[in-house]
CSV table of C-alpha atoms in Angstrom, one decimal:
chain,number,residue,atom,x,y,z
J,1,UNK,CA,101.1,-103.0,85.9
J,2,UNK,CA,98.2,-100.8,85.8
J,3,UNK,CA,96.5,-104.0,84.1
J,4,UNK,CA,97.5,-106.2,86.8
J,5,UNK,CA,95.6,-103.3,89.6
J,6,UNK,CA,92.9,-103.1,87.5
J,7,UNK,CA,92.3,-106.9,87.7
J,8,UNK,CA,92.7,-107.2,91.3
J,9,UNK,CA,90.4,-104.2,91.9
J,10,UNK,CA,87.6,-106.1,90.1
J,11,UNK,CA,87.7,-109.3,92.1
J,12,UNK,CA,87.8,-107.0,95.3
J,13,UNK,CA,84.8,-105.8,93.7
J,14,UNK,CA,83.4,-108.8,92.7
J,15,UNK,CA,84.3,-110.2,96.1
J,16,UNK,CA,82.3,-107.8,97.4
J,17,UNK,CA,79.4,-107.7,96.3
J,18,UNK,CA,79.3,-111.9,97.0
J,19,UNK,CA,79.9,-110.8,101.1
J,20,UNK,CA,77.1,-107.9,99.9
J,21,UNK,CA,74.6,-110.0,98.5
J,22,UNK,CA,75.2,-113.3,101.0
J,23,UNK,CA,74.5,-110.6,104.1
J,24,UNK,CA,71.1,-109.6,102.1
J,25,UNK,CA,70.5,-113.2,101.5
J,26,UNK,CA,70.9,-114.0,105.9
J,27,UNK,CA,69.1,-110.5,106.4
J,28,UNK,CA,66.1,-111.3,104.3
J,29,UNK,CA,66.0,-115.2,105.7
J,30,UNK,CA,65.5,-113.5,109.3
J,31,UNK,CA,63.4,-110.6,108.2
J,32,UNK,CA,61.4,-112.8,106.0
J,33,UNK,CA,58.6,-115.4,108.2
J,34,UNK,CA,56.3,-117.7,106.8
J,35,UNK,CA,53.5,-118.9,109.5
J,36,UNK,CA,51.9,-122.3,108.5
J,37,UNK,CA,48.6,-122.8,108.5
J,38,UNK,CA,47.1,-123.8,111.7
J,39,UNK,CA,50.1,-122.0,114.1
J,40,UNK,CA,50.8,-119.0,115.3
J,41,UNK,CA,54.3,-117.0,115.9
J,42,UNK,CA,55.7,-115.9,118.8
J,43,UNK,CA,58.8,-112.9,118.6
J,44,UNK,CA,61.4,-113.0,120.9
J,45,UNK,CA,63.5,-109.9,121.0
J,46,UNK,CA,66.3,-110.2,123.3
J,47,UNK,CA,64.8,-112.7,125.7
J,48,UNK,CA,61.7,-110.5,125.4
J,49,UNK,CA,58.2,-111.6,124.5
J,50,UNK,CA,56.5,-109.3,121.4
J,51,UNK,CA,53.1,-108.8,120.9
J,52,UNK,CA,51.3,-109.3,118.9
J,53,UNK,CA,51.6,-112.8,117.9
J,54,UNK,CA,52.0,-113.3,114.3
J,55,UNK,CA,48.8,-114.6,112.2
J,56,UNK,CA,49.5,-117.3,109.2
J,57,UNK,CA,50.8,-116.0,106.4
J,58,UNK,CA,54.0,-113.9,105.3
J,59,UNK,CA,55.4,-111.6,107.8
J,60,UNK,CA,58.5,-109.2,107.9
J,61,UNK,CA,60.2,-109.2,111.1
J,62,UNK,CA,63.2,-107.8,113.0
J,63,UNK,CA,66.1,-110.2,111.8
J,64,UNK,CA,67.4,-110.0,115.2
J,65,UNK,CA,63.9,-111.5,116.7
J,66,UNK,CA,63.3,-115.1,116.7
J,67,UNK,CA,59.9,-116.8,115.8
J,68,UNK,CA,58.9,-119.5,117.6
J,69,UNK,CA,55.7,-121.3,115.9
J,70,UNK,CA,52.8,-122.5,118.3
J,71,UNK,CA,50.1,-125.4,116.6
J,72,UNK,CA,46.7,-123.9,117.4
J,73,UNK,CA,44.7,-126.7,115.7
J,74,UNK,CA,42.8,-129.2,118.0
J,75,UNK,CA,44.8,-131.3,120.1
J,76,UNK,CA,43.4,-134.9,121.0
J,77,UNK,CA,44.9,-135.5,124.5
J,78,UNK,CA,44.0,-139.6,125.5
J,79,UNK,CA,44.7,-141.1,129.3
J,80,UNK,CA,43.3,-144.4,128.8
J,81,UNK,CA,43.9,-147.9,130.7
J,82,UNK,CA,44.8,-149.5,127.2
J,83,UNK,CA,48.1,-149.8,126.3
J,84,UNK,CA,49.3,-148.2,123.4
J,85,UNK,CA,46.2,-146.0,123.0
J,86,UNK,CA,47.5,-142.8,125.1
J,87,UNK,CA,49.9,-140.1,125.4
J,88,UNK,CA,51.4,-141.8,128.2
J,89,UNK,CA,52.3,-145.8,127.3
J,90,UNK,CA,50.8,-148.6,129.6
J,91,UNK,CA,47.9,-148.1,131.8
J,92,UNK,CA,47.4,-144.1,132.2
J,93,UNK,CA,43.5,-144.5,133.2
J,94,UNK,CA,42.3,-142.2,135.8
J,95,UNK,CA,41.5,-143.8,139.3
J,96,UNK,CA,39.4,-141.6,141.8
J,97,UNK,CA,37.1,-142.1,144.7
J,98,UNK,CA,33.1,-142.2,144.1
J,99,UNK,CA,30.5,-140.5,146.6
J,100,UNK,CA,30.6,-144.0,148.2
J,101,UNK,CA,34.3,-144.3,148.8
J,102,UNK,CA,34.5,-146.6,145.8
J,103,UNK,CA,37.4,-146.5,143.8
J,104,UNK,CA,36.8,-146.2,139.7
J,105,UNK,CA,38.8,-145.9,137.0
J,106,UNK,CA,38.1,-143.8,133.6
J,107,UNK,CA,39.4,-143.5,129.9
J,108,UNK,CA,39.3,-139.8,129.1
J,109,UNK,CA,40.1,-137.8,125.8
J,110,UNK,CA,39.6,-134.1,126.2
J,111,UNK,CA,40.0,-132.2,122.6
J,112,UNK,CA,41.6,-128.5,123.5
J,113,UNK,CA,43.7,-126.0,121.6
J,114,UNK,CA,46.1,-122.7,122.2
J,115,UNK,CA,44.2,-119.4,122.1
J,116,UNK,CA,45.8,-117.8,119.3
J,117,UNK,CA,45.2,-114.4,121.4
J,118,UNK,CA,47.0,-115.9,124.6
J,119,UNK,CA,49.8,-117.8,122.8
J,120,UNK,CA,52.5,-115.5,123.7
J,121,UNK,CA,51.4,-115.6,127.3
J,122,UNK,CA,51.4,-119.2,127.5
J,123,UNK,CA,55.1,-119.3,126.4
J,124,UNK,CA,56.1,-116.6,128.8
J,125,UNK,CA,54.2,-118.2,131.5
J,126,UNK,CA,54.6,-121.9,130.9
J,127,UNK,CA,56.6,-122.4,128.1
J,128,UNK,CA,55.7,-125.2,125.4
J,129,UNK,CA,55.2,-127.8,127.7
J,130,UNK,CA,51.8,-126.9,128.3
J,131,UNK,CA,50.6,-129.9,127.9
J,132,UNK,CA,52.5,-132.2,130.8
J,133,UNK,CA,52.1,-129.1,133.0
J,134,UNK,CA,48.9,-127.6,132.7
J,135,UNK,CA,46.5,-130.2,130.3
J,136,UNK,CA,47.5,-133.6,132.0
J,137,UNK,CA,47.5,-132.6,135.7
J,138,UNK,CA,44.8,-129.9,135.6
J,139,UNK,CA,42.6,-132.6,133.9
J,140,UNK,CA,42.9,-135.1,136.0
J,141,UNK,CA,42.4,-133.2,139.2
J,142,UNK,CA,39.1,-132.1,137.9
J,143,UNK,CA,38.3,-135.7,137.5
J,144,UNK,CA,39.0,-136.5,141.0
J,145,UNK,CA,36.8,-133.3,141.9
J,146,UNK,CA,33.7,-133.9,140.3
J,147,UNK,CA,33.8,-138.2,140.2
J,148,UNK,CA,33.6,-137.4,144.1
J,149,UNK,CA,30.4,-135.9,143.9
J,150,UNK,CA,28.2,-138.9,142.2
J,151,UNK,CA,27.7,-142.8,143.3
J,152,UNK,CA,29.6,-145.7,141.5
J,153,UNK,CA,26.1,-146.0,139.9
J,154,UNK,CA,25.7,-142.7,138.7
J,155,UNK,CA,29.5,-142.8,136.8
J,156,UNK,CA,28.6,-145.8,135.7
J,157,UNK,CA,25.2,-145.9,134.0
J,158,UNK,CA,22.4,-143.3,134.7
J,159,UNK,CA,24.3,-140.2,135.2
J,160,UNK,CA,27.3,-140.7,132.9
J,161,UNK,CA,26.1,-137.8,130.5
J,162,UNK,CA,25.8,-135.2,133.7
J,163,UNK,CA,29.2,-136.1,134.9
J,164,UNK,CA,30.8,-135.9,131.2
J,165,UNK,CA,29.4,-132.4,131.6
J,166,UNK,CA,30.5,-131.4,135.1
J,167,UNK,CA,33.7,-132.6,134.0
J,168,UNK,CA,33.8,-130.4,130.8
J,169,UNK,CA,32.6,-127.2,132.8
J,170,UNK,CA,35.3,-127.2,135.2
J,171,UNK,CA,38.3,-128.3,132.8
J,172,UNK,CA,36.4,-125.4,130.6
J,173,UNK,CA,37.2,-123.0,133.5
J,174,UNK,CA,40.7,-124.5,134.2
J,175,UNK,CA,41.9,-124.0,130.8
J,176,UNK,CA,40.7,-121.0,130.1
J,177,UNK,CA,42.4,-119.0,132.8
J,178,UNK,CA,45.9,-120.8,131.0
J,179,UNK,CA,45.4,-119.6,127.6
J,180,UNK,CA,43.5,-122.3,126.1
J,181,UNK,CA,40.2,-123.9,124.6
J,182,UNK,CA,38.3,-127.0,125.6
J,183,UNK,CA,36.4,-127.9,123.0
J,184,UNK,CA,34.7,-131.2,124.2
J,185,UNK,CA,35.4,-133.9,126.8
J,186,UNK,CA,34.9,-137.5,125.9
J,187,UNK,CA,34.7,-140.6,129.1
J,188,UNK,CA,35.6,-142.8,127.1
J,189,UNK,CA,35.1,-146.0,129.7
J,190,UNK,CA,34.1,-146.8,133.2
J,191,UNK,CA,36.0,-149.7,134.9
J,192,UNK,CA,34.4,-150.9,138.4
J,193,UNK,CA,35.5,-153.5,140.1
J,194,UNK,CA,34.1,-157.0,139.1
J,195,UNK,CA,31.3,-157.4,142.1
J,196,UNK,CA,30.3,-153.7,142.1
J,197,UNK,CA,29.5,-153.9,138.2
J,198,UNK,CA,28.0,-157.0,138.4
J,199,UNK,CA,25.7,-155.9,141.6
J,200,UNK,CA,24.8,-152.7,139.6
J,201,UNK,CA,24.2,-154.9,136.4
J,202,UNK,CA,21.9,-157.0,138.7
J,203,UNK,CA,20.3,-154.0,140.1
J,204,UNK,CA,19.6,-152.1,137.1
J,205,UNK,CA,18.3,-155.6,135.3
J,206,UNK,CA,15.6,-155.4,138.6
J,207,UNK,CA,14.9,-152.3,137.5
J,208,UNK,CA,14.1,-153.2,134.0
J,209,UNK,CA,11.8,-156.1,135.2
J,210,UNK,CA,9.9,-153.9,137.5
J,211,UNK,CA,9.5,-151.1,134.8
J,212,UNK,CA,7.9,-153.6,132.4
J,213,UNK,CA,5.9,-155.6,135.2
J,214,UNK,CA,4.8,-151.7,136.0
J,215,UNK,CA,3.7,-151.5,132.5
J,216,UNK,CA,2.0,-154.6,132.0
J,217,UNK,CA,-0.4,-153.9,135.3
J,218,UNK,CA,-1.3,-150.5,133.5
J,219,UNK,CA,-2.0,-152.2,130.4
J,220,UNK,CA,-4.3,-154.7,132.2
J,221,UNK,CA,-5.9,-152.0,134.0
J,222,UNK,CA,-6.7,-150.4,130.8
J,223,UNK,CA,-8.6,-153.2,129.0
J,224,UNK,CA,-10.3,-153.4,132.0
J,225,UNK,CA,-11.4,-150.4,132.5
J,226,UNK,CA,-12.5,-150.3,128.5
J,227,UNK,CA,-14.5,-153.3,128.9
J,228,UNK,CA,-16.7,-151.8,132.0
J,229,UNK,CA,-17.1,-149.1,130.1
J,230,UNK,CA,-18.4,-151.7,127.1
J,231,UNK,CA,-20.7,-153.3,129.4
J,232,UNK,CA,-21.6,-149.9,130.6
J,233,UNK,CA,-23.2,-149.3,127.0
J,234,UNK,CA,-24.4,-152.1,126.5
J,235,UNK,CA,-26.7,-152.2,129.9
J,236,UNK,CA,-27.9,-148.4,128.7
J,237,UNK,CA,-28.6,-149.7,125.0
J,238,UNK,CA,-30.6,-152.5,126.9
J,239,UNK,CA,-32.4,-150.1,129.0
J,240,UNK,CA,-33.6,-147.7,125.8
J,241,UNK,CA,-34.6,-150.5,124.4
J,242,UNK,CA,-36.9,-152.4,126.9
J,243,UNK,CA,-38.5,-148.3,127.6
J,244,UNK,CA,-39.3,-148.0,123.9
J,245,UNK,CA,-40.2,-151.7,122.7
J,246,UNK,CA,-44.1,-152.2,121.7
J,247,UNK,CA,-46.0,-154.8,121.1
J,248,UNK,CA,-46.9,-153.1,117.8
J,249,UNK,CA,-43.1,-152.3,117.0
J,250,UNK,CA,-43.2,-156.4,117.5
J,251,UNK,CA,-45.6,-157.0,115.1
J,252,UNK,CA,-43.8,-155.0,112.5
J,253,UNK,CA,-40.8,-156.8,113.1
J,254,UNK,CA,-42.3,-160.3,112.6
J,255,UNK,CA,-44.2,-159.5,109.6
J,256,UNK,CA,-41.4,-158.0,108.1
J,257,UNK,CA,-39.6,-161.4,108.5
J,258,UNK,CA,-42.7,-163.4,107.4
J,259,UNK,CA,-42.3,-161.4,104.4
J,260,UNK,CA,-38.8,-162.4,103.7
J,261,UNK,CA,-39.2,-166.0,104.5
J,262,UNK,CA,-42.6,-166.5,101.9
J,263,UNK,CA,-40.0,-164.9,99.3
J,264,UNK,CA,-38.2,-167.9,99.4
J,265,UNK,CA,-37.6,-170.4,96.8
J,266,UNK,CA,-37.8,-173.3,99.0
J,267,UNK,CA,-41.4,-172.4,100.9
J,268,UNK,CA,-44.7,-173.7,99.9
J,269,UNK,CA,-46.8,-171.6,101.7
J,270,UNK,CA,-46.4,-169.8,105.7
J,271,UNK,CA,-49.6,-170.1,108.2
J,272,UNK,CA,-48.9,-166.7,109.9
J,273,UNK,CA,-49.9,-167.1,114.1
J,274,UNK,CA,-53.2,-165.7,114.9
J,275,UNK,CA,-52.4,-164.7,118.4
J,276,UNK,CA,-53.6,-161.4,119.5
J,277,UNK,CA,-50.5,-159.5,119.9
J,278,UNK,CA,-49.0,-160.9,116.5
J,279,UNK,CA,-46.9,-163.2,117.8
J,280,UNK,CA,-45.8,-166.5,118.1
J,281,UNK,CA,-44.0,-169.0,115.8
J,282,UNK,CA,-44.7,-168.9,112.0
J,283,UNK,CA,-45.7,-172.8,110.7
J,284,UNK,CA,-43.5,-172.9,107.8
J,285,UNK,CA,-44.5,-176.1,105.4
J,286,UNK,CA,-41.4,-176.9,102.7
J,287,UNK,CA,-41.7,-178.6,99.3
């Protein structure tokens, strides 16, 4: 009999130390929380935010919290008129209203992420779906804004880097003030109607035309203006010339060529000119 207790009390104890150690097991599987890399946690204690959020790594937490795990790596966010190429399926391009009244539409990507500092605000303030209700619409409304404030032209072609920018300022701004990070803002594409592009196209081709016609008169006035200036030094090399030519200085000349001619192989003899002055034209008799 005392056996038999003896055997019971050790499964008891046995049995217990099973509930023991599966408790210990739960407790440590909610004390114990492992942050990937690239996210964030956020504690909630009793439908209570906790601050601060929790880095990457291994962390030992109140097993009575819950963690929930924010991505804070860049997010590639795409409203585009193809289909299949954005968030949204089908044609999610943006259509606003130019200076003009015109009507455009743009492909956008804007690349943003969570502030790992603010991520605990953005889930007691918006929640995870910060995307549809801050990124999309907050986004798109600054389009709207600043695509107001240029021509169909400037969207289009010569301004297209300026907008980009406006855009990228403001949606900075925006986000910012919701807990998150634009890092860059990318117009992707411009659609205009068909006439509008093609009078723009026809417009800026003008332009092109003129530029070069422009640079073709400078060009021309240029060699012009190097040839006067040519025949500029030539008339002054004439003038220094006729002030310091000699009769004597003539002489020189000619009998230094007289010289070169009787050296020769194929002259006999030269009768050199008897004028005066030294001048004239040498009688040259061959073989």
């Amino acid at each position: 009999m005392q056996q038999y207790y003896r055997g019971e009390r050790r499964v008891t104890l046995i049995a217990t130390g099973c509930v023991i150690g599966l408790l210990l097991i739960i407790f440590l599987s909610r004390a114990i929380k492992v942050v990937s890399p690239g996210f964030v946690g956020i504690r909630v204690l009793f439908g209570k935010v906790v601050e601060p959020t929790l880095k990457e790594g291994l962390h030992f937490v109140n097993p009575l919290a819950s963690v929930i795990r924010v991505d804070t790596r860049t997010q590639a966010y795409t409203m585009s008129g193809m289909a299949r190429e954005g968030r949204v399926r089908g044609d999610d391009a943006i259509s606003a209203l130019t200076k003009e009244g015109l009507r455009v539409k743009l492909d956008l990507t804007i690349w943003y992420r969570v502030d790992p500092e603010k991520a605990g605000e953005i889930y007691r303030t918006i929640g995870m779906a910060f995307e549809d209700k801050i990124v999309r619409p907050g986004v798109r409304t600054v389009i709207r804004d600043i695509t107001s404030r240029f021509t169909t032209e400037d969207i289009y072609a010569e301004k297209r880097p300026q907008v980009t920018a406006a855009i990228q300022g403001v949606a900075k701004e925006m986000l910012e003030d919701r807990g998150m990070i634009c890092e860059k803002v990318l117009v992707r594409n411009v659609a205009l109607p068909e006439k509008v592009r093609d009078a723009i196209d026809l417009k800026l081709a003008a332009e092109q035309d003129a530029l070069k016609m422009e640079f073709v008169l400078r060009k021309a006035e240029k060699q012009a203006e190097v040839k006067v200036v040519e025949a500029k030094g030539i008339a002054q090399a004439q003038r220094i010339i006729n002030r310091t030519l000699t009769v004597k200085y003539l002489q020189h000349e000619a009998i230094e060529a007289y010289k070169a001619l009787a050296g020769s192989p194929n002259t006999t003899f030269i009768i050199m000119p008897t004028s005066p002055e030294g001048a004239g034209i040498p009688l040259i008799i061959g073989k």
